[in-house]
Coordinates of N, CA and C in Angstrom, one line a residue:
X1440 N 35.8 -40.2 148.9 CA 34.5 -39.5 148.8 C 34.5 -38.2 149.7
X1441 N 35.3 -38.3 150.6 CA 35.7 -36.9 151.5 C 34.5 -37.2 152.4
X1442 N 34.0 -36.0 153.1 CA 33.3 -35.9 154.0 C 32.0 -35.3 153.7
X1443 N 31.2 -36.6 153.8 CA 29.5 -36.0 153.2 C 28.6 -36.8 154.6
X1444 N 28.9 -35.8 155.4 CA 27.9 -36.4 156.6 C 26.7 -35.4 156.6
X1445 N 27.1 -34.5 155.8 CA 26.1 -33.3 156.2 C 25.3 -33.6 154.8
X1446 N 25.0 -35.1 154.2 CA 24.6 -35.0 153.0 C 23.3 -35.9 153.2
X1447 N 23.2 -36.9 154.6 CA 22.7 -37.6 154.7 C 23.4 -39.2 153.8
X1448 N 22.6 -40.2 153.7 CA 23.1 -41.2 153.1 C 23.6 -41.2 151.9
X1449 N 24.5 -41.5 151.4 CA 25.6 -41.4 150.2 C 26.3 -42.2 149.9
X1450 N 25.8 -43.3 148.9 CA 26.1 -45.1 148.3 C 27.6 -44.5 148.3
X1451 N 28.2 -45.3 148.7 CA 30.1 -45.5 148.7 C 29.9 -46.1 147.3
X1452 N 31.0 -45.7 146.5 CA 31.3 -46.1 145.3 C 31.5 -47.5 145.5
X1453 N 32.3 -47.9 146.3 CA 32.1 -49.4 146.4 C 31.1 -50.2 145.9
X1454 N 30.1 -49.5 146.6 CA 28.8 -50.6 146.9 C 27.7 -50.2 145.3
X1455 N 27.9 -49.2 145.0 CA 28.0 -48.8 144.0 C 28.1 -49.8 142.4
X1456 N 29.1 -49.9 142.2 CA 29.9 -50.6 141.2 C 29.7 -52.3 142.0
X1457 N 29.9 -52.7 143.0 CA 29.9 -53.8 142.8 C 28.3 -54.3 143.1
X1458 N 27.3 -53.9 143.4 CA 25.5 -53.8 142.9 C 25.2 -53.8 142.0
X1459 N 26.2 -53.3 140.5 CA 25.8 -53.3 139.2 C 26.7 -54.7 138.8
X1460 N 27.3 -55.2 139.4 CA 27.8 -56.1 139.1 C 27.0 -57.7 139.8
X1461 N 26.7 -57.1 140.5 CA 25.9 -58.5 141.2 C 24.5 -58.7 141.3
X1462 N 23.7 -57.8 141.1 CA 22.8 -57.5 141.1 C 21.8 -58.2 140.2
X1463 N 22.4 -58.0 138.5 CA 21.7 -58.8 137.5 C 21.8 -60.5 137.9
X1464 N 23.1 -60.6 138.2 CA 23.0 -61.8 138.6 C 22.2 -62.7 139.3
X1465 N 22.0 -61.8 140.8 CA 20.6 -62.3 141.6 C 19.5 -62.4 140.9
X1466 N 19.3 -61.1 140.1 CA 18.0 -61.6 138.9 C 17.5 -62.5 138.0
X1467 N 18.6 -63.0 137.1 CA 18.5 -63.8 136.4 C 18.6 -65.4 137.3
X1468 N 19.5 -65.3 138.5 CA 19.6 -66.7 139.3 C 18.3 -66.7 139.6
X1469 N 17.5 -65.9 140.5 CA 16.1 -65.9 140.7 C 15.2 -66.7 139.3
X1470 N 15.3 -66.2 138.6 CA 14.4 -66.7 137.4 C 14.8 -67.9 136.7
X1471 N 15.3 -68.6 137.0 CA 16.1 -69.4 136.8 C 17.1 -69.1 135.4
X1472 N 17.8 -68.4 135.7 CA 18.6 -68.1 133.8 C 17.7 -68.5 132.7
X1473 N 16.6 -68.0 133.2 CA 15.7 -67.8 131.6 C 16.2 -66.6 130.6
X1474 N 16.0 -66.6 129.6 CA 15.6 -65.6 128.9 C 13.8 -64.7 128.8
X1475 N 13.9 -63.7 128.9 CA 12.5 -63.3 128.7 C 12.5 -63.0 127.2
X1476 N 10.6 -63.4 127.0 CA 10.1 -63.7 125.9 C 10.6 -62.6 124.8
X1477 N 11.1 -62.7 123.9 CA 11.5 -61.8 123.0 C 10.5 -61.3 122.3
X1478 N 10.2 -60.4 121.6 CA 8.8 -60.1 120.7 C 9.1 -60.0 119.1
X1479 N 10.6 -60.1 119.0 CA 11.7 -59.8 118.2 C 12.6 -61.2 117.5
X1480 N 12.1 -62.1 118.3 CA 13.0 -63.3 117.5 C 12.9 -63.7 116.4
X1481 N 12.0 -63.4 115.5 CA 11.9 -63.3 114.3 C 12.7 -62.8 113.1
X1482 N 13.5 -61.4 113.9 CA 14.2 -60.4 113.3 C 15.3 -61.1 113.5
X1483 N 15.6 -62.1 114.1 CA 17.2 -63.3 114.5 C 17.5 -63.0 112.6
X1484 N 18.9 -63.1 112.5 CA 19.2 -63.9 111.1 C 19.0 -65.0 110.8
X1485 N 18.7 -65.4 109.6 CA 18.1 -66.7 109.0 C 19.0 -68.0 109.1
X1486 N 20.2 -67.4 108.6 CA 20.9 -68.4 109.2 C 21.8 -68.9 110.5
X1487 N 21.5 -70.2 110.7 CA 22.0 -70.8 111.9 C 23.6 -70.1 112.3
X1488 N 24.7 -69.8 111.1 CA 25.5 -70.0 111.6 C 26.5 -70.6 111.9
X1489 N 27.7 -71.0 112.3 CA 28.6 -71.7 113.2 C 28.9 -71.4 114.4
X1490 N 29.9 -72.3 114.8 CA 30.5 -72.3 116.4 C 30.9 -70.9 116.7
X1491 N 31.4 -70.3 116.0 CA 32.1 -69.1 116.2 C 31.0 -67.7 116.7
X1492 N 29.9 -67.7 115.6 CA 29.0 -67.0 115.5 C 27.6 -67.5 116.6
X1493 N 27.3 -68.5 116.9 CA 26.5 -69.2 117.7 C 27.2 -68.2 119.2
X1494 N 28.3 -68.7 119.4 CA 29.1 -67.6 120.5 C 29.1 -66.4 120.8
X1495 N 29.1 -65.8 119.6 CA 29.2 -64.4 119.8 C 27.9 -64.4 119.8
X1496 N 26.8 -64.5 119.7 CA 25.3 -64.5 119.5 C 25.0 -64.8 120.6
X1497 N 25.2 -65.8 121.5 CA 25.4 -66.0 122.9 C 25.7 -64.9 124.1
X1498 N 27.0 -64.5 123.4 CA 27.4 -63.3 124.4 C 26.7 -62.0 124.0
X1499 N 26.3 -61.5 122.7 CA 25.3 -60.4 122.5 C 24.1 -60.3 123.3
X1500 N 23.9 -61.6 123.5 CA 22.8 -61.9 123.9 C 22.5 -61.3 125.3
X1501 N 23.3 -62.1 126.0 CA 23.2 -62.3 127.3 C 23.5 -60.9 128.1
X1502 N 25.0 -60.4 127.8 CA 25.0 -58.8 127.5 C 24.4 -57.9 128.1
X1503 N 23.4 -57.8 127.1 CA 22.3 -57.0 126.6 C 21.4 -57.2 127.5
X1504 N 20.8 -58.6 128.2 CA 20.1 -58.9 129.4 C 20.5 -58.1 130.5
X1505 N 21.6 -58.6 130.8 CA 22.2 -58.2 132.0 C 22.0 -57.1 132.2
X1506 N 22.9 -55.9 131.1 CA 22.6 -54.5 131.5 C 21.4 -54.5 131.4
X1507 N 20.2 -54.5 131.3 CA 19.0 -54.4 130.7 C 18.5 -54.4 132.3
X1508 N 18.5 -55.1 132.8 CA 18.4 -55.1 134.4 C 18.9 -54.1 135.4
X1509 N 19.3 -53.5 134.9 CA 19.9 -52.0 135.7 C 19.3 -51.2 135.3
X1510 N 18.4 -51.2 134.8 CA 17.3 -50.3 134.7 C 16.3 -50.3 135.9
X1511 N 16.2 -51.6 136.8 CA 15.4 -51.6 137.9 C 16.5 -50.8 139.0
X1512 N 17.3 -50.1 138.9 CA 17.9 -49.8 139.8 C 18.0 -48.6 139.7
X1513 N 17.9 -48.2 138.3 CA 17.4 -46.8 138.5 C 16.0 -45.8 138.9
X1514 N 14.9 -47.0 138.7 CA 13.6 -46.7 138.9 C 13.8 -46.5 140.6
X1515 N 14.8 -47.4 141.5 CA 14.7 -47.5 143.0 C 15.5 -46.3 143.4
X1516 N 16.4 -45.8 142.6 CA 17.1 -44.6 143.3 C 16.0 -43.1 143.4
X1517 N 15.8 -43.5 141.7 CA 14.6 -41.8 141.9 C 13.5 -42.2 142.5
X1518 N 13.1 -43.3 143.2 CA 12.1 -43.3 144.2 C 12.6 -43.2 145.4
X1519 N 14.0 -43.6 145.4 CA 14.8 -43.3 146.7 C 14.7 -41.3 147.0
X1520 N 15.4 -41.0 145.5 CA 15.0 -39.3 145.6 C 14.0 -38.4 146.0
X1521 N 13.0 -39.1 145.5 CA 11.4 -38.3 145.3 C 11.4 -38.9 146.8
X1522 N 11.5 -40.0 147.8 CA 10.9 -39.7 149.2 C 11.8 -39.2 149.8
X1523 N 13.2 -38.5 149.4 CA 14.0 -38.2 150.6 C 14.1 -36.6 150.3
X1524 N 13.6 -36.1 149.1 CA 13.5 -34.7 148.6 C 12.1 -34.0 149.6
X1525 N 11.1 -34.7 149.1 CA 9.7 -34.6 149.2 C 8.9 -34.6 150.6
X1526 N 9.8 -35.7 151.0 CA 8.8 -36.1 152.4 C 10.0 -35.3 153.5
X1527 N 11.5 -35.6 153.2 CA 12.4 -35.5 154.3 C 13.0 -34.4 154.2
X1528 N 12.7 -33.7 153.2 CA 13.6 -32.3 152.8 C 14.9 -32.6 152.4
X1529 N 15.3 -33.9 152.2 CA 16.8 -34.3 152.3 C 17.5 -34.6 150.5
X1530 N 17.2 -33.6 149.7 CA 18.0 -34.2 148.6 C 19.3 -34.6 148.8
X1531 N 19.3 -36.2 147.7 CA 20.4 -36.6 147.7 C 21.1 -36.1 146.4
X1532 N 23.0 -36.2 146.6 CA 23.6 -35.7 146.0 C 24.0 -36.6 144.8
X1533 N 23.4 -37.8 144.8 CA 24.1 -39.1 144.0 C 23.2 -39.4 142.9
X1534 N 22.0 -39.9 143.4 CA 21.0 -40.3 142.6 C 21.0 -39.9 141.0
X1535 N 20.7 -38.3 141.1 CA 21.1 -38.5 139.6 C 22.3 -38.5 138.9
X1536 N 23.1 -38.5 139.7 CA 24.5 -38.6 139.0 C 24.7 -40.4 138.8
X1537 N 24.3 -41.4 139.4 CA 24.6 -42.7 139.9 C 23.3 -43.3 138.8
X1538 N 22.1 -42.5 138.7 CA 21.2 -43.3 137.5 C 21.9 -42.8 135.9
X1539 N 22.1 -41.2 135.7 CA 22.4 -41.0 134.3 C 23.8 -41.8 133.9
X1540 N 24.8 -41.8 134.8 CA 25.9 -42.7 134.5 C 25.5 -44.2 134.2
X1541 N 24.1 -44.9 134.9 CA 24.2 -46.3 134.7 C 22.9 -46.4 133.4
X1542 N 22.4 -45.3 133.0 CA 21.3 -45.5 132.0 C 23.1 -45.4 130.2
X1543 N 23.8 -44.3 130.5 CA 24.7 -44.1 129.7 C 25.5 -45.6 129.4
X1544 N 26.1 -46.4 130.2 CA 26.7 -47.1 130.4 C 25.8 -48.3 129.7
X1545 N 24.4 -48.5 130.1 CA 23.4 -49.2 129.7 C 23.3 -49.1 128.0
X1546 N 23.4 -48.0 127.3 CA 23.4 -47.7 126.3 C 24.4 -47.8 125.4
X1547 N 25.7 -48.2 126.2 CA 26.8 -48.6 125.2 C 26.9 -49.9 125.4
X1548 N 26.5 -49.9 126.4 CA 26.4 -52.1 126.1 C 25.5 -52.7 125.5
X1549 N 24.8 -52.2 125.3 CA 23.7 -52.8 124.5 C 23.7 -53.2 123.1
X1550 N 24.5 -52.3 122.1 CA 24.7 -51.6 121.0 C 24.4 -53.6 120.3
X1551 N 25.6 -54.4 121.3 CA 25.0 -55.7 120.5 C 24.5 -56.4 120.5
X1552 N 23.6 -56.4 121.6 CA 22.5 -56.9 121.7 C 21.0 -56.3 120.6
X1553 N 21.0 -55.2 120.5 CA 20.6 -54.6 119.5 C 20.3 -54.6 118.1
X1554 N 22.1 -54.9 117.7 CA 22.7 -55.3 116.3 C 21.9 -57.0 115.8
X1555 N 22.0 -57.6 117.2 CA 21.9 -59.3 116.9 C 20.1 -59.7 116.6
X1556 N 19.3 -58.2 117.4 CA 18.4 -58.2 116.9 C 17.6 -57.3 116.1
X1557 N 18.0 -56.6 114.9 CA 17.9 -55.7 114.2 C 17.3 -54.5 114.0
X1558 N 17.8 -54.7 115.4 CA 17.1 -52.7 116.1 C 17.9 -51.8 116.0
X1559 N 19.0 -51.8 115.0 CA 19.6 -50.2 114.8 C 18.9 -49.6 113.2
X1560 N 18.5 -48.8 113.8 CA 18.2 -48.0 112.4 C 18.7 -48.3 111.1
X1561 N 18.2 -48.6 110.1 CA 18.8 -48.5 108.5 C 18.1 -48.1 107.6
X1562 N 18.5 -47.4 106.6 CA 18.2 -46.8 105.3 C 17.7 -47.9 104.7
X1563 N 16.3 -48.2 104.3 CA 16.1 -49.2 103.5 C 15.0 -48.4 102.1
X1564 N 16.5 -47.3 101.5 CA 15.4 -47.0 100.2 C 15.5 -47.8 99.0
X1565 N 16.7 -48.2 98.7 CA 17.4 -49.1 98.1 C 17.5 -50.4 98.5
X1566 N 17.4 -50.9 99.5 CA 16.8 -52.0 99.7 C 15.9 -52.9 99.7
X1567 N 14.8 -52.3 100.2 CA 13.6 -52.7 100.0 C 13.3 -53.0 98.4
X1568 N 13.8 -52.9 97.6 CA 13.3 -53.3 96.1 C 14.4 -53.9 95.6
X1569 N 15.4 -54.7 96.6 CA 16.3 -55.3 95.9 C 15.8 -56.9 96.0
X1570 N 16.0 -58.5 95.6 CA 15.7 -59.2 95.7 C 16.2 -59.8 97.3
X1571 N 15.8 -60.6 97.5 CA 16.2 -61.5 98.5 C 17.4 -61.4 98.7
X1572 N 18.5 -62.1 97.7 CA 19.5 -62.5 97.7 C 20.6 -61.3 97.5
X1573 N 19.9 -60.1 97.2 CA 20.6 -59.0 96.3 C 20.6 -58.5 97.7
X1574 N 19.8 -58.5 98.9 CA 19.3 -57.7 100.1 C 21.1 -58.3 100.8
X1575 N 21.2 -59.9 100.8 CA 22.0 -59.9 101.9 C 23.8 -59.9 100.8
X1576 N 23.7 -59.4 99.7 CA 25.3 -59.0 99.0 C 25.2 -57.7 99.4
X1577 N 24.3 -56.7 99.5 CA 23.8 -55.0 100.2 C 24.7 -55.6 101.3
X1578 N 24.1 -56.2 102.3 CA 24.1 -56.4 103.4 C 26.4 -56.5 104.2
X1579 N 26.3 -58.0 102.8 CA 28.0 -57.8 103.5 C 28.8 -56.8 102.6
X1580 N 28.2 -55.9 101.7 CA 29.2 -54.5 101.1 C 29.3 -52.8 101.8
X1581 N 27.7 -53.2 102.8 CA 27.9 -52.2 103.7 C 28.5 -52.5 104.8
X1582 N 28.6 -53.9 104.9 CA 29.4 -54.1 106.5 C 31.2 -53.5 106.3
X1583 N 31.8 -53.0 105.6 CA 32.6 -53.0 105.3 C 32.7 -50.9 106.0
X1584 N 31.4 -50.4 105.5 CA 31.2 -49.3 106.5 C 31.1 -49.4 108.3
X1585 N 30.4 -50.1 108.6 CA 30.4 -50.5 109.7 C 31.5 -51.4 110.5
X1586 N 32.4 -52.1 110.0 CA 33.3 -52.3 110.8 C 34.4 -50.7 111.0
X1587 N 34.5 -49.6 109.6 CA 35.2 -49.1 110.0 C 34.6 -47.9 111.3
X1588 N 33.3 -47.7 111.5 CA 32.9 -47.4 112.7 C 33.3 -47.9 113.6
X1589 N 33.0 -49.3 114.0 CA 33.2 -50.4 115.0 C 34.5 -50.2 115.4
X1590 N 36.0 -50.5 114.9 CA 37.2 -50.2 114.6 C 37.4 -49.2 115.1
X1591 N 37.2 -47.4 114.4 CA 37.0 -46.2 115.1 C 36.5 -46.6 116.1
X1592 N 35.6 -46.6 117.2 CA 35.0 -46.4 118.6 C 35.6 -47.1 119.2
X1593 N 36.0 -48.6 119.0 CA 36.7 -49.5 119.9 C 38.0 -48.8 120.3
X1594 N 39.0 -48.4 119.0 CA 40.5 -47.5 119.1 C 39.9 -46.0 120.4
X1595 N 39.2 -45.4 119.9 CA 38.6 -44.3 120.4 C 38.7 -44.5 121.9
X1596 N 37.7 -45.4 121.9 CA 36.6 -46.1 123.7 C 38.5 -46.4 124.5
X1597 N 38.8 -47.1 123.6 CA 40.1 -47.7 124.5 C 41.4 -46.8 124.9
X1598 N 41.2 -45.5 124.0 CA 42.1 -44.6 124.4 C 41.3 -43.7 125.6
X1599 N 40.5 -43.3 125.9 CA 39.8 -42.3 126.8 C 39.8 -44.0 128.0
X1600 N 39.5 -45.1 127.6 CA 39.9 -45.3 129.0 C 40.9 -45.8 129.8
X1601 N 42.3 -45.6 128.9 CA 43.3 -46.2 129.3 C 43.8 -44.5 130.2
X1602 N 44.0 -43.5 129.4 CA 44.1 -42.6 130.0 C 42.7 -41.9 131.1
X1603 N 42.0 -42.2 131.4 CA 41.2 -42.1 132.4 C 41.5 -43.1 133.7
X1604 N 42.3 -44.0 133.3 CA 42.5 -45.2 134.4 C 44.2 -44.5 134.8
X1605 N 44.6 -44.1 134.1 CA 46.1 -43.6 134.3 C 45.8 -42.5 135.4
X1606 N 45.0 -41.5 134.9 CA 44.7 -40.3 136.4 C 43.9 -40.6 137.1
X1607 N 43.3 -41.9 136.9 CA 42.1 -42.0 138.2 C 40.8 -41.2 138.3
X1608 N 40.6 -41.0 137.0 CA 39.4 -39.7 137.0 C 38.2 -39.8 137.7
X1609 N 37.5 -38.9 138.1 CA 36.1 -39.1 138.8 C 35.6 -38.2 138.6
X1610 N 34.2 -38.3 138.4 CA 33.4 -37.0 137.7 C 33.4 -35.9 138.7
X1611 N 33.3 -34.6 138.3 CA 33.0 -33.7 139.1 C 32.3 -32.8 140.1
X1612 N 30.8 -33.7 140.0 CA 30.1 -33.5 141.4 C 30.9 -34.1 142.4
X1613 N 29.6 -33.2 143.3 CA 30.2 -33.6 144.7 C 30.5 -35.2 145.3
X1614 N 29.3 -36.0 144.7 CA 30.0 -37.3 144.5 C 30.8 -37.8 144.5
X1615 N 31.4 -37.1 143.3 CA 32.9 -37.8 143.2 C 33.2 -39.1 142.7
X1616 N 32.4 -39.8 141.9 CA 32.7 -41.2 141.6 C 33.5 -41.4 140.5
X1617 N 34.0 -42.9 140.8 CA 35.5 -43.1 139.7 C 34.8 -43.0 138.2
X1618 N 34.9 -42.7 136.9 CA 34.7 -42.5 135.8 C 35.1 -43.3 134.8
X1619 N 36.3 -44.4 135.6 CA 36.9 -45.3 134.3 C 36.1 -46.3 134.1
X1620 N 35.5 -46.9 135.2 CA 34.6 -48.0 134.8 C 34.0 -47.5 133.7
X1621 N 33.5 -46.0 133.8 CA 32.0 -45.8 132.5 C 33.0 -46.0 130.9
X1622 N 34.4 -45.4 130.8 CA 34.6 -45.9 130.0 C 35.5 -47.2 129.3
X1623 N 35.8 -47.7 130.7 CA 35.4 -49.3 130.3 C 34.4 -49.6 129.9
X1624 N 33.3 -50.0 130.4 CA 32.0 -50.2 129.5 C 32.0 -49.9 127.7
X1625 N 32.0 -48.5 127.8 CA 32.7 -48.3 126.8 C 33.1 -49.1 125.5
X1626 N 34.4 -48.9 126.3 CA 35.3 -49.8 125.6 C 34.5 -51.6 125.3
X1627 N 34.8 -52.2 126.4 CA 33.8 -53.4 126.3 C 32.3 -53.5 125.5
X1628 N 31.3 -52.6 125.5 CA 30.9 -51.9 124.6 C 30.3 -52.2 122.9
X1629 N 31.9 -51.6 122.9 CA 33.0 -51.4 121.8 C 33.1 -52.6 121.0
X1630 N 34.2 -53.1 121.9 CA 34.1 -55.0 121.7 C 32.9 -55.7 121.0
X1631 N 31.6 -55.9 121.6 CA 31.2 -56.4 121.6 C 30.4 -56.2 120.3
X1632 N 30.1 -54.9 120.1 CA 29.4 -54.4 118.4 C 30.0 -54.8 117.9
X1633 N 31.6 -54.7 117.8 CA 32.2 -55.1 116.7 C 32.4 -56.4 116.3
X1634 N 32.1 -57.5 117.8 CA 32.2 -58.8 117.5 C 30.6 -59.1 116.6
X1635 N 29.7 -58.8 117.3 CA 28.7 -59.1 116.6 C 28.3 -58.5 115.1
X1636 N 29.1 -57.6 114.8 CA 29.5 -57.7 113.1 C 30.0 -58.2 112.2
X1637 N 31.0 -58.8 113.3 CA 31.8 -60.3 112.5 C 30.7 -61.6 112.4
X1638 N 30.2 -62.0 113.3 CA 29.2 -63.0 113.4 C 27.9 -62.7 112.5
X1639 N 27.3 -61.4 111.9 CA 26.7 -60.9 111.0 C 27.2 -61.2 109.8
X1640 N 28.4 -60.9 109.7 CA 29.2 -60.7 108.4 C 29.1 -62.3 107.6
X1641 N 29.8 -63.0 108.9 CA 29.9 -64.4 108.5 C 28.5 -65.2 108.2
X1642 N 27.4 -64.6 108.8 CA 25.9 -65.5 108.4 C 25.5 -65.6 107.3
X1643 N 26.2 -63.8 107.3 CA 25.8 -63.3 105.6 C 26.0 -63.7 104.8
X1644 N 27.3 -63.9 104.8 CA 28.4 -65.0 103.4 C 27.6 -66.3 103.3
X1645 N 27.1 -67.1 104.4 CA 27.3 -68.3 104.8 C 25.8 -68.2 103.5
X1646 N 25.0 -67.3 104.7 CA 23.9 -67.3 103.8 C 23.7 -66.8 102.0
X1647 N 24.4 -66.1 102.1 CA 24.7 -65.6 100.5 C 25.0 -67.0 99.4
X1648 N 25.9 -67.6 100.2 CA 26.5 -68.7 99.3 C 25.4 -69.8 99.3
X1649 N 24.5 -70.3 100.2 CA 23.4 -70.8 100.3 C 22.3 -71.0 99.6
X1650 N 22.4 -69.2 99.2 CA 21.1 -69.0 98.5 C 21.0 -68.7 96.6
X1651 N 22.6 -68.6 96.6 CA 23.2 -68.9 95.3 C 23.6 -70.3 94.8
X1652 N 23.3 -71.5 96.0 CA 23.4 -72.4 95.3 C 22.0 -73.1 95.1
X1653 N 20.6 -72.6 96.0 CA 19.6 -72.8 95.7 C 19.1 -72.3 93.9
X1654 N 19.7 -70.9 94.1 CA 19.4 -70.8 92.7 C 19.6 -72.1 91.6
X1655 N 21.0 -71.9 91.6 CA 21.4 -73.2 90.4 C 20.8 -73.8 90.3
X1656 N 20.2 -74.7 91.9 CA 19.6 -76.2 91.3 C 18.4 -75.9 91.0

């Protein structure tokens, strides 16, 4: 970090990265590992599922919690800013560098948490007037677009952060903090959409085949 005494107080990267890591934890240990009330579970897929997908639906899940909780950490820094700007004359040099990197980071982990509850945008012009059953054959012939997205970003995410871990990168303010975690995340990310496309894909079928045998009988 070099020498920032003339900066006033200045989170060590350390404390930093391992607060986003321990931090959710205290939170959710506090609440007893509940889940909070969803408004959204409705939007779950219809079908249950298997072992495979029950898992990945598990980890989307939870995920998505976690980061979700580092959002209280950014509300604490820019109140950290606004009294040390305001009252002390003392701007800090981190805060916005240390919230926009953890709202960013927040935003690529989420992606499947998101996916598991069907909050990514879709085109539903052609949809909407297809039948039930016609909705989820749509369903696994576009996924076939989306994994090659998923696929792309994952290859992408994992090249920028193998070579960002190779130089050691750290962003350019004065700060100075290491950058590969962000695109770990990333990468992990990455992972995680793509798993919960597979666990989509598979409901789909599962459900598809389901609802074509309801027909027959």
């Amino acid at each position: 970090m070099g020498n920032m005494s003339g900066f006033g107080f200045v989170m060590p990267h350390w404390l930093y990265w391992g607060w986003l890591a321990v931090m959710p934890l205290l939170l959710l240990w506090i609440n007893g590992f509940r889940k909070p009330n969803a408004d959204d579970e409705v939007r779950l897929h219809p079908h249950p599922g298997n072992r495979l997908t029950r898992w990945i639906d598990w980890t989307s899940e939870w995920s998505g919690i976690f980061v979700a909780l580092w959002t209280v950490n950014a509300v604490v820094f820019y109140f950290f800013e606004v009294v040390m700007r305001y009252i002390f004359n003392m701007p800090t040099i981190w805060v916005h560098e240390a919230s926009y990197l953890l709202l960013g980071m927040q935003y690529l982990m989420t992606g499947a948490y998101a996916f598991l509850h069907g909050a990514h945008v879709r085109v539903d012009v052609v949809y909407n007037f297809l039948p039930p059953r016609g909705r989820v054959g749509m369903d696994i012939f576009s996924s076939m677009f989306f994994f090659i997205f998923a696929l792309a970003l994952t290859v992408t995410s994992w090249t920028y952060f193998s070579q960002s871990l190779d130089m050691g990168e750290t962003t350019i303010e004065t700060w100075g903090v290491q950058y590969y975690p962000v695109k770990g995340l990333m990468t992990l990310g990455s992972v995680l959409i793509l798993l919960a496309g597979v666990s989509k894909l598979i409901k789909d079928v599962l459900l598809y085949i389901e609802m074509g045998r309801r027909d027959v009988a």
